[in-house]
Amino acid sequence: MTTKPSSAPWVDEPYKLLPIPQIPKDTKPHSAIHSAAEMAHSHNCLLRGLNAILQQGPHIPSSAQANHNTQDVKDLLFYVEAWTKTVEHHHHTEETTMFPAIEKLAGIPGLMSGPMHQHEAFHSGLVELQEYAVRMQGKVQEYEWRELKGIIDAFAPALYEHLTAEIGVILDLEKDCDSQGLKAVWDEAERVAKANGNLGMLYEVFPLVLGTCDKTYEGGNEFPPLPAPIPYAIKYWFGRSHSGAWRFNPCDFWGKPQPLPMLPENRGK
Ligand SMILES: [Fe+2]
């Protein structure tokens, strides 16, 4: 269940958020359940970011419309660019580190080929969206919401199908992987993902990741498992250079849901 900050539209639609697989408390659970739960949280961050764009984008007038504000358009486009980089980073870690290690652990070549092929189904659309967002930041007068939305609509259903299906694939690893081995693969993938995160990501991706985590989701959670000072560092240092873009985030940097700041009724609050 989603904790919405009000009855107004929020980022639990149009793309529905994924339920989190529940880890049983009474027996010693296979680590596939924990891995699937972490993956579902992380996919929900991607979906909240996508929904934040779809919910607020129509309310940012282009240059031909009344109440146009050039900076608002640039901020929206930067947010879109950051979202595409977040999705890319997530899938790059899976393809280069996590999935090959899972196949090796299970001793089954091609075990993860389903999710890998699904990546191909939306990859070119994601690249097109990133290129559009980058190009239009230098040509704001040519930006059109309709055009941006058309690019998203062409690949988002395939992305959604993938984000949903991958949770089931990871739960099924219980059959083919030993629990300890899978946990080691998971920990290593997290370590590599953090190591691959360059300084630019702290300025351009982390503020979106933290601002799309909802710590109240389904009764509360501790995702992402990060040291307590990180949200402060993002808010007061790394997030400052593009603070206009982070206005599109649906949650604050501590994972607290907020009414969508760029909806007309919430502007200036
Ligand atoms: Fe994933």
CSV table of C-alpha atoms and ligand atoms in Angstrom, one decimal:
chain,number,residue,atom,x,y,z
A,1,MET,CA,0.0,0.0,0.0
A,2,THR,CA,1.2,3.5,-0.8
A,3,THR,CA,1.3,6.3,1.8
A,4,LYS,CA,0.1,9.3,-0.2
A,5,PRO,CA,0.8,12.7,1.2
A,6,SER,CA,-2.7,13.9,0.1
A,7,SER,CA,-5.6,12.8,-2.2
A,8,ALA,CA,-4.0,14.7,-5.1
A,9,PRO,CA,-2.3,12.8,-8.0
A,10,TRP,CA,1.0,11.3,-6.8
A,11,VAL,CA,3.7,9.0,-8.1
A,12,ASP,CA,1.9,5.8,-7.5
A,13,GLU,CA,0.3,6.2,-11.0
A,14,PRO,CA,0.1,6.0,-14.0
A,15,TYR,CA,2.6,3.1,-13.6
A,16,LYS,CA,1.6,1.1,-10.5
A,17,LEU,CA,4.2,0.5,-7.9
A,18,LEU,CA,5.4,-3.0,-7.3
A,19,PRO,CA,4.5,-5.0,-4.1
A,20,ILE,CA,7.5,-5.9,-2.0
A,21,PRO,CA,8.1,-9.7,-1.5
A,22,GLN,CA,7.7,-10.4,2.2
A,23,ILE,CA,10.5,-12.0,4.1
A,24,PRO,CA,9.1,-14.7,6.4
A,25,LYS,CA,10.1,-14.1,10.1
A,26,ASP,CA,9.6,-17.7,11.5
A,27,THR,CA,12.0,-19.7,9.3
A,28,LYS,CA,15.5,-19.0,7.9
A,29,PRO,CA,14.5,-17.6,4.5
A,30,HIS,CA,16.5,-18.1,1.3
A,31,SER,CA,18.4,-15.0,0.4
A,32,ALA,CA,16.5,-14.9,-3.0
A,33,ILE,CA,13.6,-13.3,-1.1
A,34,HIS,CA,15.7,-10.6,0.4
A,35,SER,CA,17.3,-10.0,-3.0
A,36,ALA,CA,13.9,-9.8,-4.7
A,37,ALA,CA,12.7,-7.3,-2.0
A,38,GLU,CA,15.7,-5.1,-2.5
A,39,MET,CA,15.2,-5.2,-6.3
A,40,ALA,CA,11.5,-4.3,-5.9
A,41,HIS,CA,12.4,-1.3,-3.8
A,42,SER,CA,14.9,-0.2,-6.3
A,43,HIS,CA,12.5,-0.7,-9.3
A,44,ASN,CA,9.9,1.4,-7.4
A,45,CYS,CA,12.4,4.2,-7.2
A,46,LEU,CA,12.7,4.1,-11.0
A,47,LEU,CA,8.9,4.0,-11.3
A,48,ARG,CA,8.4,6.9,-8.9
A,49,GLY,CA,10.8,9.0,-11.0
A,50,LEU,CA,9.0,8.1,-14.2
A,51,ASN,CA,5.6,8.9,-12.7
A,52,ALA,CA,7.0,12.2,-11.3
A,53,ILE,CA,7.9,13.2,-14.8
A,54,LEU,CA,4.5,12.1,-16.2
A,55,GLN,CA,2.5,13.8,-13.5
A,56,GLN,CA,4.3,17.1,-13.4
A,57,GLY,CA,5.7,17.5,-16.9
A,58,PRO,CA,2.3,18.6,-18.4
A,59,HIS,CA,2.2,21.5,-16.0
A,60,ILE,CA,5.5,23.0,-17.2
A,61,PRO,CA,4.6,25.4,-20.1
A,62,SER,CA,6.7,25.4,-23.2
A,63,SER,CA,8.0,28.7,-24.7
A,64,ALA,CA,4.8,29.2,-26.8
A,65,GLN,CA,2.5,28.8,-23.8
A,66,ALA,CA,1.3,31.3,-21.2
A,67,ASN,CA,3.3,31.4,-18.0
A,68,HIS,CA,6.3,29.9,-19.6
A,69,ASN,CA,9.4,29.9,-17.4
A,70,THR,CA,12.7,28.9,-19.1
A,71,GLN,CA,14.3,27.7,-15.9
A,72,ASP,CA,11.4,25.4,-15.0
A,73,VAL,CA,11.7,23.7,-18.5
A,74,LYS,CA,15.5,23.3,-18.0
A,75,ASP,CA,15.0,21.8,-14.6
A,76,LEU,CA,12.4,19.4,-15.9
A,77,LEU,CA,14.8,18.4,-18.7
A,78,PHE,CA,17.7,17.9,-16.3
A,79,TYR,CA,15.4,15.8,-14.1
A,80,VAL,CA,14.5,13.6,-17.1
A,81,GLU,CA,18.2,13.3,-18.0
A,82,ALA,CA,19.1,12.3,-14.4
A,83,TRP,CA,16.3,9.7,-14.5
A,84,THR,CA,17.6,8.1,-17.7
A,85,LYS,CA,21.1,8.0,-16.1
A,86,THR,CA,19.7,6.3,-13.0
A,87,VAL,CA,17.9,3.6,-15.1
A,88,GLU,CA,21.1,3.1,-17.2
A,89,HIS,CA,23.3,2.7,-14.1
A,90,HIS,CA,20.9,0.1,-12.6
A,91,HIS,CA,20.8,-2.0,-15.8
A,92,HIS,CA,24.5,-1.7,-16.4
A,93,THR,CA,25.3,-3.2,-13.0
A,94,GLU,CA,22.9,-6.1,-13.7
A,95,GLU,CA,24.3,-6.8,-17.1
A,96,THR,CA,28.0,-6.5,-16.4
A,97,THR,CA,28.2,-7.8,-12.8
A,98,MET,CA,25.1,-9.3,-11.2
A,99,PHE,CA,23.6,-11.5,-14.0
A,100,PRO,CA,26.8,-13.1,-15.1
A,101,ALA,CA,27.7,-13.9,-11.5
A,102,ILE,CA,24.3,-15.5,-10.9
A,103,GLU,CA,24.6,-17.7,-14.0
A,104,LYS,CA,28.0,-18.8,-12.9
A,105,LEU,CA,26.8,-19.6,-9.4
A,106,ALA,CA,23.8,-21.6,-10.7
A,107,GLY,CA,26.0,-23.2,-13.4
A,108,ILE,CA,23.2,-22.5,-15.9
A,109,PRO,CA,24.4,-20.4,-18.9
A,110,GLY,CA,21.5,-18.2,-20.2
A,111,LEU,CA,19.6,-18.4,-16.9
A,112,MET,CA,19.2,-14.6,-16.9
A,113,SER,CA,18.8,-14.2,-20.6
A,114,GLY,CA,15.1,-13.3,-20.2
A,115,PRO,CA,15.8,-10.0,-18.3
A,116,MET,CA,18.8,-9.3,-20.6
A,117,HIS,CA,16.6,-9.5,-23.7
A,118,GLN,CA,14.0,-7.3,-22.0
A,119,HIS,CA,16.7,-4.6,-21.5
A,120,GLU,CA,17.1,-4.6,-25.3
A,121,ALA,CA,13.4,-3.9,-25.8
A,122,PHE,CA,13.5,-0.4,-24.1
A,123,HIS,CA,17.2,0.5,-24.4
A,124,SER,CA,17.0,2.5,-27.6
A,125,GLY,CA,14.0,4.5,-26.3
A,126,LEU,CA,15.8,5.3,-23.2
A,127,VAL,CA,18.8,6.6,-25.2
A,128,GLU,CA,16.5,8.7,-27.4
A,129,LEU,CA,14.9,10.2,-24.3
A,130,GLN,CA,18.3,11.1,-22.8
A,131,GLU,CA,19.5,12.6,-26.1
A,132,TYR,CA,16.3,14.7,-26.4
A,133,ALA,CA,16.5,15.9,-22.7
A,134,VAL,CA,20.2,16.9,-23.2
A,135,ARG,CA,19.6,18.6,-26.6
A,136,MET,CA,16.6,20.6,-25.5
A,137,GLN,CA,18.4,22.0,-22.4
A,138,GLY,CA,20.3,24.1,-25.0
A,139,LYS,CA,17.3,24.8,-27.1
A,140,VAL,CA,14.5,25.4,-24.6
A,141,GLN,CA,12.4,27.3,-27.2
A,142,GLU,CA,12.0,24.1,-29.2
A,143,TYR,CA,11.0,21.9,-26.3
A,144,GLU,CA,7.5,20.4,-26.5
A,145,TRP,CA,5.9,18.3,-23.7
A,146,ARG,CA,4.0,16.3,-26.4
A,147,GLU,CA,7.3,15.3,-28.0
A,148,LEU,CA,8.9,14.3,-24.7
A,149,LYS,CA,5.8,12.3,-23.7
A,150,GLY,CA,5.7,10.6,-27.1
A,151,ILE,CA,9.3,9.3,-26.6
A,152,ILE,CA,8.4,8.0,-23.1
A,153,ASP,CA,5.2,6.4,-24.3
A,154,ALA,CA,7.1,4.4,-26.9
A,155,PHE,CA,9.3,2.5,-24.5
A,156,ALA,CA,7.8,2.8,-21.0
A,157,PRO,CA,5.4,-0.1,-21.2
A,158,ALA,CA,8.3,-2.5,-22.2
A,159,LEU,CA,10.3,-1.0,-19.3
A,160,TYR,CA,7.4,-1.6,-16.9
A,161,GLU,CA,6.9,-5.2,-18.0
A,162,HIS,CA,10.6,-5.8,-17.4
A,163,LEU,CA,10.7,-4.2,-14.0
A,164,THR,CA,7.7,-6.3,-12.9
A,165,ALA,CA,8.9,-9.6,-14.4
A,166,GLU,CA,12.5,-9.4,-13.0
A,167,ILE,CA,11.2,-9.7,-9.4
A,168,GLY,CA,9.7,-13.1,-10.2
A,169,VAL,CA,12.9,-14.2,-11.9
A,170,ILE,CA,14.9,-13.4,-8.8
A,171,LEU,CA,12.4,-15.1,-6.5
A,172,ASP,CA,12.8,-18.2,-8.7
A,173,LEU,CA,16.6,-18.3,-8.0
A,174,GLU,CA,15.7,-20.1,-4.8
A,175,LYS,CA,15.5,-23.2,-7.1
A,176,ASP,CA,18.9,-22.8,-8.8
A,177,CYS,CA,21.2,-21.0,-6.4
A,178,ASP,CA,22.4,-21.7,-2.9
A,179,SER,CA,21.4,-19.0,-0.4
A,180,GLN,CA,24.9,-18.0,0.9
A,181,GLY,CA,26.3,-17.9,-2.7
A,182,LEU,CA,23.5,-15.7,-3.9
A,183,LYS,CA,23.9,-13.3,-0.9
A,184,ALA,CA,27.7,-13.0,-1.8
A,185,VAL,CA,26.8,-12.2,-5.4
A,186,TRP,CA,24.3,-9.6,-4.2
A,187,ASP,CA,26.8,-7.9,-1.8
A,188,GLU,CA,29.4,-7.8,-4.5
A,189,ALA,CA,27.0,-6.3,-7.1
A,190,GLU,CA,26.2,-3.6,-4.5
A,191,ARG,CA,29.8,-2.9,-3.9
A,192,VAL,CA,30.6,-2.6,-7.6
A,193,ALA,CA,27.5,-0.4,-8.2
A,194,LYS,CA,28.8,2.0,-5.5
A,195,ALA,CA,32.4,1.8,-6.8
A,196,ASN,CA,31.3,2.6,-10.4
A,197,GLY,CA,29.4,5.6,-9.2
A,198,ASN,CA,31.7,8.6,-10.0
A,199,LEU,CA,31.6,12.0,-8.5
A,200,GLY,CA,29.2,13.2,-11.2
A,201,MET,CA,26.6,10.8,-10.0
A,202,LEU,CA,26.6,12.4,-6.6
A,203,TYR,CA,25.6,15.6,-8.2
A,204,GLU,CA,23.4,14.2,-11.0
A,205,VAL,CA,21.9,10.9,-9.9
A,206,PHE,CA,22.0,10.5,-6.1
A,207,PRO,CA,19.6,13.4,-5.4
A,208,LEU,CA,17.0,11.7,-7.7
A,209,VAL,CA,17.5,8.3,-6.1
A,210,LEU,CA,17.1,9.6,-2.6
A,211,GLY,CA,14.1,11.7,-3.6
A,212,THR,CA,12.3,8.7,-5.1
A,213,CYS,CA,12.7,6.4,-2.1
A,214,ASP,CA,9.6,6.2,0.1
A,215,LYS,CA,10.5,5.0,3.5
A,216,THR,CA,6.8,4.8,4.4
A,217,TYR,CA,5.9,2.4,1.6
A,218,GLU,CA,4.0,-0.7,2.7
A,219,GLY,CA,4.2,0.1,6.3
A,220,GLY,CA,7.9,1.3,6.4
A,221,ASN,CA,11.3,0.2,5.1
A,222,GLU,CA,15.0,1.0,5.4
A,223,PHE,CA,15.7,1.2,1.7
A,224,PRO,CA,18.3,2.2,0.6
A,225,PRO,CA,20.7,1.0,3.2
A,226,LEU,CA,22.9,4.1,3.4
A,227,PRO,CA,24.8,5.8,6.2
A,228,ALA,CA,22.7,8.4,8.1
A,229,PRO,CA,24.8,11.4,7.0
A,230,ILE,CA,24.2,10.8,3.2
A,231,PRO,CA,20.9,12.7,3.0
A,232,TYR,CA,22.4,15.7,4.7
A,233,ALA,CA,25.4,15.6,2.3
A,234,ILE,CA,23.0,15.5,-0.7
A,235,LYS,CA,20.8,18.3,0.6
A,236,TYR,CA,23.4,20.7,1.8
A,237,TRP,CA,26.2,20.0,-0.7
A,238,PHE,CA,25.8,17.7,-3.8
A,239,GLY,CA,22.1,18.5,-4.4
A,240,ARG,CA,22.6,22.3,-4.4
A,241,SER,CA,24.0,22.8,-7.9
A,242,HIS,CA,20.8,21.4,-9.6
A,243,SER,CA,18.4,22.1,-6.8
A,244,GLY,CA,15.8,23.3,-9.3
A,245,ALA,CA,15.6,19.9,-10.9
A,246,TRP,CA,15.1,18.1,-7.5
A,247,ARG,CA,11.9,20.1,-7.0
A,248,PHE,CA,10.4,17.3,-9.2
A,249,ASN,CA,11.2,14.7,-6.6
A,250,PRO,CA,8.1,13.1,-4.9
A,251,CYS,CA,9.9,12.6,-1.5
A,252,ASP,CA,12.4,14.6,0.5
A,253,PHE,CA,16.0,13.3,0.7
A,254,TRP,CA,15.1,11.4,3.9
A,255,GLY,CA,12.4,9.3,2.1
A,256,LYS,CA,9.4,11.2,3.3
A,257,PRO,CA,6.6,11.5,0.7
A,258,GLN,CA,5.5,15.1,-0.2
A,259,PRO,CA,2.8,16.6,-2.4
A,260,LEU,CA,4.2,16.9,-5.9
A,261,PRO,CA,5.9,20.3,-5.7
A,262,MET,CA,5.5,21.2,-9.4
A,263,LEU,CA,1.7,20.7,-9.6
A,264,PRO,CA,0.0,24.1,-10.0
A,265,GLU,CA,-1.8,23.8,-6.6
A,266,ASN,CA,1.5,23.1,-4.8
A,267,ARG,CA,3.7,25.8,-6.4
A,268,GLY,CA,5.2,28.2,-3.9
A,269,LYS,CA,4.2,26.2,-0.9
B,1,FE,FE,16.5,-4.6,-11.9
